Amino acid sequence: AKRSSFYGSAIAGMVDVAEENGYEVFAGCDIGANSGGAVEQNVVDWFVEDTLARLRQILPVKAVLLCLHGATQSTASNDVCGDILTAVRELVGEDVVIAASCDLHANVTERMMRAADCICGYQTYPHLDFYNTGARAARLAMRKLQGKPTVTAWTALPQIAPAHGYTTTQGGFKQLMEKGFAMVKAGEIIDFSLFQMQPWLDVDVAGSAVLVTAETEEKAVAVAADFAKEEFALREELQGPKLWTMAETVQAAIDNPEDKPVVLVDSADSPGAGSNGDSAEVLRYLL
């Protein structure tokens, strides 16, 4: 992984941890795209078929490590990552460990949780910890393979936060993350992920999620419930500052009393969220 373009990625973290623990790693299929609309189902079908074909060639395996986004939709499915994990589980059976890394903005579903033993999400937003997230997922898989007690509890939250409303660098969400880091450092829990679902998804099952891994089910469930309560209490803060309408923004620019430039930002035209970055709506309104 370090000799390839995957260096610094979640995949690289997975490969390094597996090799450090003495396992031979076989490469799977890698496919990706920028944020955008639904993926054509034939692309998903090709990926699943290729992945399963590669697995069949090397069975039996001890573990399968997957780097997923966690919020992928196709033209036929609202839970592509759940479909992938389920297909892998059906092939390898219940005794093989399956671990996955996901984006912090994943829409973690019950289907994903049933198929995977471990799921880890990014703990930074903006995202900086790709490698570490993959390594965390692989370490949980290693624990399972070594027979160490490793139990993950999952709690769904009926809330969606806009992407501009929070970061892990300040505010209540940062404090919640720091609490989790402290608990991991103190040995109270093994791992945790706080998922803020991609707010632009048009799906029938949606929400934020908390995952906590501990040595006992009782501890994992209790801490996950505690995190969920604290995050739900932050729901108003996580909505972030008010976004202005076009009319309000332009009028504020016109009324600007200072002799300084005014920048008009169209938050709906964010390339990072799947737009092309070429919207002329602000210009159209100004004209």
mmCIF file of C-alpha atoms in Angstrom:
data_model
loop_
_atom_site.group_PDB
_atom_site.id
_atom_site.type_symbol
_atom_site.label_atom_id
_atom_site.label_comp_id
_atom_site.label_asym_id
_atom_site.label_seq_id
_atom_site.Cartn_x
_atom_site.Cartn_y
_atom_site.Cartn_z
ATOM 1 C CA ALA A 1 0.000 0.000 0.000
ATOM 2 C CA LYS A 2 2.809 2.435 0.830
ATOM 3 C CA ARG A 3 4.281 1.888 -2.644
ATOM 4 C CA SER A 4 1.010 2.736 -4.359
ATOM 5 C CA SER A 5 -1.338 5.649 -4.858
ATOM 6 C CA PHE A 6 -3.310 4.384 -1.850
ATOM 7 C CA TYR A 7 -0.709 5.706 0.590
ATOM 8 C CA GLY A 8 -2.487 7.704 3.276
ATOM 9 C CA SER A 9 -5.843 6.119 2.448
ATOM 10 C CA ALA A 10 -8.100 3.898 4.543
ATOM 11 C CA ILE A 11 -7.025 0.963 2.376
ATOM 12 C CA ALA A 12 -3.380 1.619 3.225
ATOM 13 C CA GLY A 13 -4.212 1.636 6.936
ATOM 14 C CA MET A 14 -5.972 -1.705 6.599
ATOM 15 C CA VAL A 15 -3.120 -3.293 4.652
ATOM 16 C CA ASP A 16 -0.432 -2.101 7.053
ATOM 17 C CA VAL A 17 -2.244 -3.371 10.158
ATOM 18 C CA ALA A 18 -3.011 -6.744 8.565
ATOM 19 C CA GLU A 19 0.592 -7.240 7.451
ATOM 20 C CA GLU A 20 1.940 -6.113 10.822
ATOM 21 C CA ASN A 21 -0.130 -8.909 12.354
ATOM 22 C CA GLY A 22 1.339 -11.482 10.005
ATOM 23 C CA TYR A 23 -1.510 -11.839 7.514
ATOM 24 C CA GLU A 24 -1.114 -12.116 3.770
ATOM 25 C CA VAL A 25 -3.211 -9.498 1.991
ATOM 26 C CA PHE A 26 -4.956 -10.044 -1.341
ATOM 27 C CA ALA A 27 -6.074 -7.015 -3.333
ATOM 28 C CA GLY A 28 -9.695 -6.426 -4.203
ATOM 29 C CA CYS A 29 -11.300 -4.122 -6.730
ATOM 30 C CA ASP A 30 -11.028 -0.371 -6.185
ATOM 31 C CA ILE A 31 -13.630 1.927 -7.700
ATOM 32 C CA GLY A 32 -14.612 5.460 -6.826
ATOM 33 C CA ALA A 33 -16.095 8.758 -7.949
ATOM 34 C CA ASN A 34 -16.734 12.267 -6.738
ATOM 35 C CA SER A 35 -19.978 13.030 -4.944
ATOM 36 C CA GLY A 36 -22.905 13.192 -7.319
ATOM 37 C CA GLY A 37 -26.119 11.501 -8.293
ATOM 38 C CA ALA A 38 -27.117 7.864 -7.962
ATOM 39 C CA VAL A 39 -24.683 5.288 -9.350
ATOM 40 C CA GLU A 40 -25.923 3.250 -12.308
ATOM 41 C CA GLN A 41 -26.912 -0.161 -10.946
ATOM 42 C CA ASN A 42 -24.906 -1.993 -13.609
ATOM 43 C CA VAL A 43 -21.752 -0.390 -12.154
ATOM 44 C CA VAL A 44 -22.662 -1.676 -8.686
ATOM 45 C CA ASP A 45 -23.427 -5.132 -10.094
ATOM 46 C CA TRP A 46 -20.037 -5.212 -11.827
ATOM 47 C CA PHE A 47 -18.245 -4.224 -8.618
ATOM 48 C CA VAL A 48 -20.026 -6.864 -6.537
ATOM 49 C CA GLU A 49 -19.457 -9.580 -9.135
ATOM 50 C CA ASP A 50 -15.763 -8.707 -9.449
ATOM 51 C CA THR A 51 -15.301 -8.591 -5.669
ATOM 52 C CA LEU A 52 -16.986 -11.951 -5.132
ATOM 53 C CA ALA A 53 -15.040 -13.528 -8.001
ATOM 54 C CA ARG A 54 -11.748 -12.393 -6.442
ATOM 55 C CA LEU A 55 -12.839 -13.754 -3.076
ATOM 56 C CA ARG A 56 -13.798 -17.138 -4.522
ATOM 57 C CA GLN A 57 -10.294 -17.495 -5.927
ATOM 58 C CA ILE A 58 -8.656 -17.207 -2.498
ATOM 59 C CA LEU A 59 -11.191 -18.863 -0.185
ATOM 60 C CA PRO A 60 -10.976 -19.698 2.629
ATOM 61 C CA VAL A 61 -10.035 -16.330 4.138
ATOM 62 C CA LYS A 62 -9.792 -15.125 7.722
ATOM 63 C CA ALA A 63 -11.181 -11.649 7.172
ATOM 64 C CA VAL A 64 -12.491 -9.238 4.565
ATOM 65 C CA LEU A 65 -11.647 -5.545 4.941
ATOM 66 C CA LEU A 66 -13.722 -3.079 2.937
ATOM 67 C CA CYS A 67 -13.256 0.639 2.373
ATOM 68 C CA LEU A 68 -16.744 2.042 1.731
ATOM 69 C CA HIS A 69 -18.301 5.488 1.695
ATOM 70 C CA GLY A 70 -21.377 4.372 3.590
ATOM 71 C CA ALA A 71 -23.964 6.558 1.861
ATOM 72 C CA THR A 72 -23.873 5.246 -1.703
ATOM 73 C CA GLN A 73 -27.126 5.117 -3.648
ATOM 74 C CA SER A 74 -27.725 3.458 -7.000
ATOM 75 C CA THR A 75 -30.520 3.706 -9.522
ATOM 76 C CA ALA A 76 -31.974 0.559 -7.932
ATOM 77 C CA SER A 77 -30.903 0.661 -4.265
ATOM 78 C CA ASN A 78 -30.799 3.165 -1.412
ATOM 79 C CA ASP A 79 -28.341 1.012 0.543
ATOM 80 C CA VAL A 80 -25.543 -0.003 -1.808
ATOM 81 C CA CYS A 81 -23.031 -0.468 1.028
ATOM 82 C CA GLY A 82 -25.512 -2.728 2.796
ATOM 83 C CA ASP A 83 -25.883 -4.679 -0.445
ATOM 84 C CA ILE A 84 -22.108 -5.077 -0.789
ATOM 85 C CA LEU A 85 -21.568 -6.159 2.806
ATOM 86 C CA THR A 86 -24.475 -8.616 2.637
ATOM 87 C CA ALA A 87 -23.196 -10.173 -0.593
ATOM 88 C CA VAL A 88 -19.746 -10.645 0.938
ATOM 89 C CA ARG A 89 -21.227 -12.127 4.116
ATOM 90 C CA GLU A 90 -23.349 -14.595 2.154
ATOM 91 C CA LEU A 91 -20.249 -15.796 0.299
ATOM 92 C CA VAL A 92 -17.742 -16.098 3.160
ATOM 93 C CA GLY A 93 -20.120 -17.265 5.896
ATOM 94 C CA GLU A 94 -20.597 -16.219 9.488
ATOM 95 C CA ASP A 95 -17.165 -17.250 10.817
ATOM 96 C CA VAL A 96 -15.165 -14.817 8.666
ATOM 97 C CA VAL A 97 -14.570 -11.367 10.157
ATOM 98 C CA ILE A 98 -15.824 -8.460 8.030
ATOM 99 C CA ALA A 99 -14.681 -4.945 8.892
ATOM 100 C CA ALA A 100 -15.334 -1.719 7.006
ATOM 101 C CA SER A 101 -14.237 1.886 7.089
ATOM 102 C CA CYS A 102 -16.780 4.581 6.221
ATOM 103 C CA ASP A 103 -17.085 8.317 5.793
ATOM 104 C CA LEU A 104 -18.279 10.284 8.821
ATOM 105 C CA HIS A 105 -21.302 11.136 6.639
ATOM 106 C CA ALA A 106 -22.323 7.510 6.121
ATOM 107 C CA ASN A 107 -25.951 6.480 6.444
ATOM 108 C CA VAL A 108 -25.308 3.425 8.615
ATOM 109 C CA THR A 109 -28.199 1.008 8.170
ATOM 110 C CA GLU A 110 -29.323 -2.060 10.067
ATOM 111 C CA ARG A 111 -28.428 -4.134 7.008
ATOM 112 C CA MET A 112 -24.849 -2.877 7.140
ATOM 113 C CA MET A 113 -24.591 -3.638 10.842
ATOM 114 C CA ARG A 114 -25.998 -7.157 10.454
ATOM 115 C CA ALA A 115 -23.476 -8.021 7.757
ATOM 116 C CA ALA A 116 -20.330 -6.447 9.235
ATOM 117 C CA ASP A 117 -18.551 -7.272 12.476
ATOM 118 C CA CYS A 118 -16.930 -3.843 12.720
ATOM 119 C CA ILE A 119 -17.545 -0.463 11.089
ATOM 120 C CA CYS A 120 -15.367 2.580 11.744
ATOM 121 C CA GLY A 121 -16.065 6.129 10.577
ATOM 122 C CA TYR A 122 -13.823 9.129 10.094
ATOM 123 C CA GLN A 123 -13.400 11.099 13.304
ATOM 124 C CA THR A 124 -12.491 14.386 11.640
ATOM 125 C CA TYR A 125 -14.572 16.852 9.638
ATOM 126 C CA PRO A 126 -13.095 18.198 7.431
ATOM 127 C CA HIS A 127 -11.813 14.660 6.821
ATOM 128 C CA LEU A 128 -8.130 14.151 7.577
ATOM 129 C CA ASP A 129 -7.933 10.687 9.126
ATOM 130 C CA PHE A 130 -8.430 8.333 6.179
ATOM 131 C CA TYR A 131 -5.425 6.146 7.020
ATOM 132 C CA ASN A 132 -6.194 5.996 10.730
ATOM 133 C CA THR A 133 -9.821 5.021 10.094
ATOM 134 C CA GLY A 134 -8.781 2.086 7.951
ATOM 135 C CA ALA A 135 -6.224 1.090 10.573
ATOM 136 C CA ARG A 136 -8.877 1.249 13.303
ATOM 137 C CA ALA A 137 -11.199 -1.032 11.347
ATOM 138 C CA ALA A 138 -8.367 -3.491 10.732
ATOM 139 C CA ARG A 139 -7.330 -3.467 14.401
ATOM 140 C CA LEU A 140 -10.877 -4.367 15.432
ATOM 141 C CA ALA A 141 -10.795 -7.199 12.916
ATOM 142 C CA MET A 142 -7.466 -8.401 14.377
ATOM 143 C CA ARG A 143 -8.984 -8.399 17.862
ATOM 144 C CA LYS A 144 -11.859 -10.549 16.641
ATOM 145 C CA LEU A 145 -9.429 -12.965 14.957
ATOM 146 C CA GLN A 146 -7.376 -13.185 18.138
ATOM 147 C CA GLY A 147 -10.479 -14.090 20.131
ATOM 148 C CA LYS A 148 -10.371 -10.948 22.251
ATOM 149 C CA PRO A 149 -13.770 -9.698 23.501
ATOM 150 C CA THR A 150 -14.927 -7.139 20.937
ATOM 151 C CA VAL A 151 -18.596 -6.103 20.934
ATOM 152 C CA THR A 152 -20.070 -3.246 18.909
ATOM 153 C CA ALA A 153 -23.328 -1.497 19.825
ATOM 154 C CA TRP A 154 -25.220 0.578 17.267
ATOM 155 C CA THR A 155 -27.725 3.331 18.024
ATOM 156 C CA ALA A 156 -29.624 5.245 15.328
ATOM 157 C CA LEU A 157 -30.641 8.858 15.847
ATOM 158 C CA PRO A 158 -33.723 10.452 14.242
ATOM 159 C CA GLN A 159 -31.883 13.587 13.157
ATOM 160 C CA ILE A 160 -30.048 14.994 10.144
ATOM 161 C CA ALA A 161 -27.586 17.862 10.463
ATOM 162 C CA PRO A 162 -26.722 20.161 7.550
ATOM 163 C CA ALA A 163 -23.088 19.830 6.491
ATOM 164 C CA HIS A 164 -22.295 23.491 7.248
ATOM 165 C CA GLY A 165 -23.627 23.206 10.794
ATOM 166 C CA TYR A 166 -20.710 21.576 12.597
ATOM 167 C CA THR A 167 -17.067 20.495 12.448
ATOM 168 C CA THR A 168 -14.804 18.463 14.718
ATOM 169 C CA THR A 169 -12.635 21.536 15.322
ATOM 170 C CA GLN A 170 -15.020 23.460 17.558
ATOM 171 C CA GLY A 171 -18.332 23.383 19.399
ATOM 172 C CA GLY A 172 -20.356 20.610 20.934
ATOM 173 C CA PHE A 173 -19.521 18.031 18.287
ATOM 174 C CA LYS A 174 -15.805 18.510 18.951
ATOM 175 C CA GLN A 175 -16.401 18.083 22.695
ATOM 176 C CA LEU A 176 -18.318 14.878 22.082
ATOM 177 C CA MET A 177 -15.467 13.536 19.948
ATOM 178 C CA GLU A 178 -12.935 14.464 22.614
ATOM 179 C CA LYS A 179 -14.993 12.615 25.212
ATOM 180 C CA GLY A 180 -14.792 9.508 23.033
ATOM 181 C CA PHE A 181 -11.041 9.878 22.556
ATOM 182 C CA ALA A 182 -10.592 10.182 26.318
ATOM 183 C CA MET A 183 -12.629 7.030 26.938
ATOM 184 C CA VAL A 184 -10.565 5.087 24.400
ATOM 185 C CA LYS A 185 -7.323 6.350 25.943
ATOM 186 C CA ALA A 186 -8.540 5.387 29.415
ATOM 187 C CA GLY A 187 -9.427 1.891 28.221
ATOM 188 C CA GLU A 188 -13.129 2.290 28.954
ATOM 189 C CA ILE A 189 -14.065 1.542 25.344
ATOM 190 C CA ILE A 190 -12.139 0.190 22.355
ATOM 191 C CA ASP A 191 -13.479 2.386 19.564
ATOM 192 C CA PHE A 192 -16.324 4.753 18.647
ATOM 193 C CA SER A 193 -17.803 6.474 15.601
ATOM 194 C CA LEU A 194 -20.281 9.350 15.436
ATOM 195 C CA PHE A 195 -21.943 9.352 12.022
ATOM 196 C CA GLN A 196 -23.686 12.474 10.718
ATOM 197 C CA MET A 197 -25.667 11.260 7.736
ATOM 198 C CA GLN A 198 -25.085 12.868 4.348
ATOM 199 C CA PRO A 199 -27.906 15.454 4.421
ATOM 200 C CA TRP A 200 -28.552 15.426 0.656
ATOM 201 C CA LEU A 201 -29.649 11.789 0.467
ATOM 202 C CA ASP A 202 -33.157 11.023 -0.747
ATOM 203 C CA VAL A 203 -33.730 7.710 1.027
ATOM 204 C CA ASP A 204 -36.526 6.024 2.934
ATOM 205 C CA VAL A 205 -34.367 5.066 5.947
ATOM 206 C CA ALA A 206 -32.109 7.853 7.192
ATOM 207 C CA GLY A 207 -30.518 9.291 10.299
ATOM 208 C CA SER A 208 -27.369 9.814 12.290
ATOM 209 C CA ALA A 209 -25.784 6.918 14.146
ATOM 210 C CA VAL A 210 -23.495 6.132 17.068
ATOM 211 C CA LEU A 211 -21.262 3.043 17.126
ATOM 212 C CA VAL A 212 -19.303 2.026 20.212
ATOM 213 C CA THR A 213 -17.032 -0.999 20.548
ATOM 214 C CA ALA A 214 -16.159 -2.322 23.995
ATOM 215 C CA GLU A 215 -15.142 -5.551 25.678
ATOM 216 C CA THR A 216 -18.683 -6.254 26.892
ATOM 217 C CA GLU A 217 -22.090 -5.764 25.344
ATOM 218 C CA GLU A 218 -23.309 -4.020 28.488
ATOM 219 C CA LYS A 219 -20.568 -1.392 28.267
ATOM 220 C CA ALA A 220 -20.932 -0.860 24.518
ATOM 221 C CA VAL A 221 -24.702 -0.425 24.757
ATOM 222 C CA ALA A 222 -24.507 1.927 27.731
ATOM 223 C CA VAL A 223 -21.871 4.198 26.200
ATOM 224 C CA ALA A 224 -23.610 4.243 22.810
ATOM 225 C CA ALA A 225 -26.854 5.285 24.487
ATOM 226 C CA ASP A 226 -25.041 7.997 26.444
ATOM 227 C CA PHE A 227 -23.391 9.374 23.299
ATOM 228 C CA ALA A 228 -26.721 9.315 21.459
ATOM 229 C CA LYS A 229 -28.429 11.307 24.214
ATOM 230 C CA GLU A 230 -25.658 13.889 24.247
ATOM 231 C CA GLU A 231 -25.656 14.217 20.480
ATOM 232 C CA PHE A 232 -29.440 14.551 20.344
ATOM 233 C CA ALA A 233 -29.175 17.344 22.921
ATOM 234 C CA LEU A 234 -26.927 19.158 20.425
ATOM 235 C CA ARG A 235 -29.510 18.982 17.631
ATOM 236 C CA GLU A 236 -30.188 22.721 17.538
ATOM 237 C CA GLU A 237 -26.496 23.622 17.623
ATOM 238 C CA LEU A 238 -25.794 21.112 14.847
ATOM 239 C CA GLN A 239 -28.163 22.998 12.553
ATOM 240 C CA GLY A 240 -25.463 25.643 12.336
ATOM 241 C CA PRO A 241 -25.826 29.310 11.419
ATOM 242 C CA LYS A 242 -28.783 30.438 9.349
ATOM 243 C CA LEU A 243 -28.309 30.303 5.592
ATOM 244 C CA TRP A 244 -29.594 33.457 3.943
ATOM 245 C CA THR A 245 -31.876 33.566 0.958
ATOM 246 C CA MET A 246 -30.597 35.057 -2.278
ATOM 247 C CA ALA A 247 -32.670 38.183 -1.681
ATOM 248 C CA GLU A 248 -31.359 38.638 1.866
ATOM 249 C CA THR A 249 -27.755 38.120 0.803
ATOM 250 C CA VAL A 250 -27.838 40.530 -2.120
ATOM 251 C CA GLN A 251 -29.663 43.178 -0.095
ATOM 252 C CA ALA A 252 -27.073 42.899 2.668
ATOM 253 C CA ALA A 253 -24.369 43.409 0.053
ATOM 254 C CA ILE A 254 -26.170 46.463 -1.334
ATOM 255 C CA ASP A 255 -26.633 47.894 2.155
ATOM 256 C CA ASN A 256 -23.042 47.161 3.175
ATOM 257 C CA PRO A 257 -21.849 50.296 5.054
ATOM 258 C CA GLU A 258 -18.142 49.405 4.858
ATOM 259 C CA ASP A 259 -15.847 50.161 1.965
ATOM 260 C CA LYS A 260 -14.866 46.511 1.607
ATOM 261 C CA PRO A 261 -15.702 43.778 -0.914
ATOM 262 C CA VAL A 262 -18.637 41.473 -0.316
ATOM 263 C CA VAL A 263 -18.341 37.795 -1.247
ATOM 264 C CA LEU A 264 -21.568 36.063 -2.301
ATOM 265 C CA VAL A 265 -21.321 32.311 -1.718
ATOM 266 C CA ASP A 266 -23.836 29.870 -3.169
ATOM 267 C CA SER A 267 -23.666 27.027 -0.647
ATOM 268 C CA ALA A 268 -25.880 24.859 -2.853
ATOM 269 C CA ASP A 269 -23.161 24.843 -5.527
ATOM 270 C CA SER A 270 -20.524 23.045 -3.482
ATOM 271 C CA PRO A 271 -18.297 20.710 -5.547
ATOM 272 C CA GLY A 272 -17.541 18.760 -2.380
ATOM 273 C CA ALA A 273 -21.230 17.959 -2.056
ATOM 274 C CA GLY A 274 -21.710 16.826 -5.631
ATOM 275 C CA SER A 275 -22.352 20.039 -7.561
ATOM 276 C CA ASN A 276 -20.317 21.168 -10.561
ATOM 277 C CA GLY A 277 -19.247 24.527 -9.128
ATOM 278 C CA ASP A 278 -20.522 26.362 -12.198
ATOM 279 C CA SER A 279 -23.866 27.719 -11.011
ATOM 280 C CA ALA A 280 -24.778 31.178 -12.301
ATOM 281 C CA GLU A 281 -27.810 31.613 -10.025
ATOM 282 C CA VAL A 282 -26.235 34.413 -7.996
ATOM 283 C CA LEU A 283 -25.239 36.219 -11.206
ATOM 284 C CA ARG A 284 -28.711 35.667 -12.631
ATOM 285 C CA TYR A 285 -30.300 37.209 -9.531
ATOM 286 C CA LEU A 286 -27.893 40.154 -9.571
ATOM 287 C CA LEU A 287 -28.686 40.859 -13.233
#
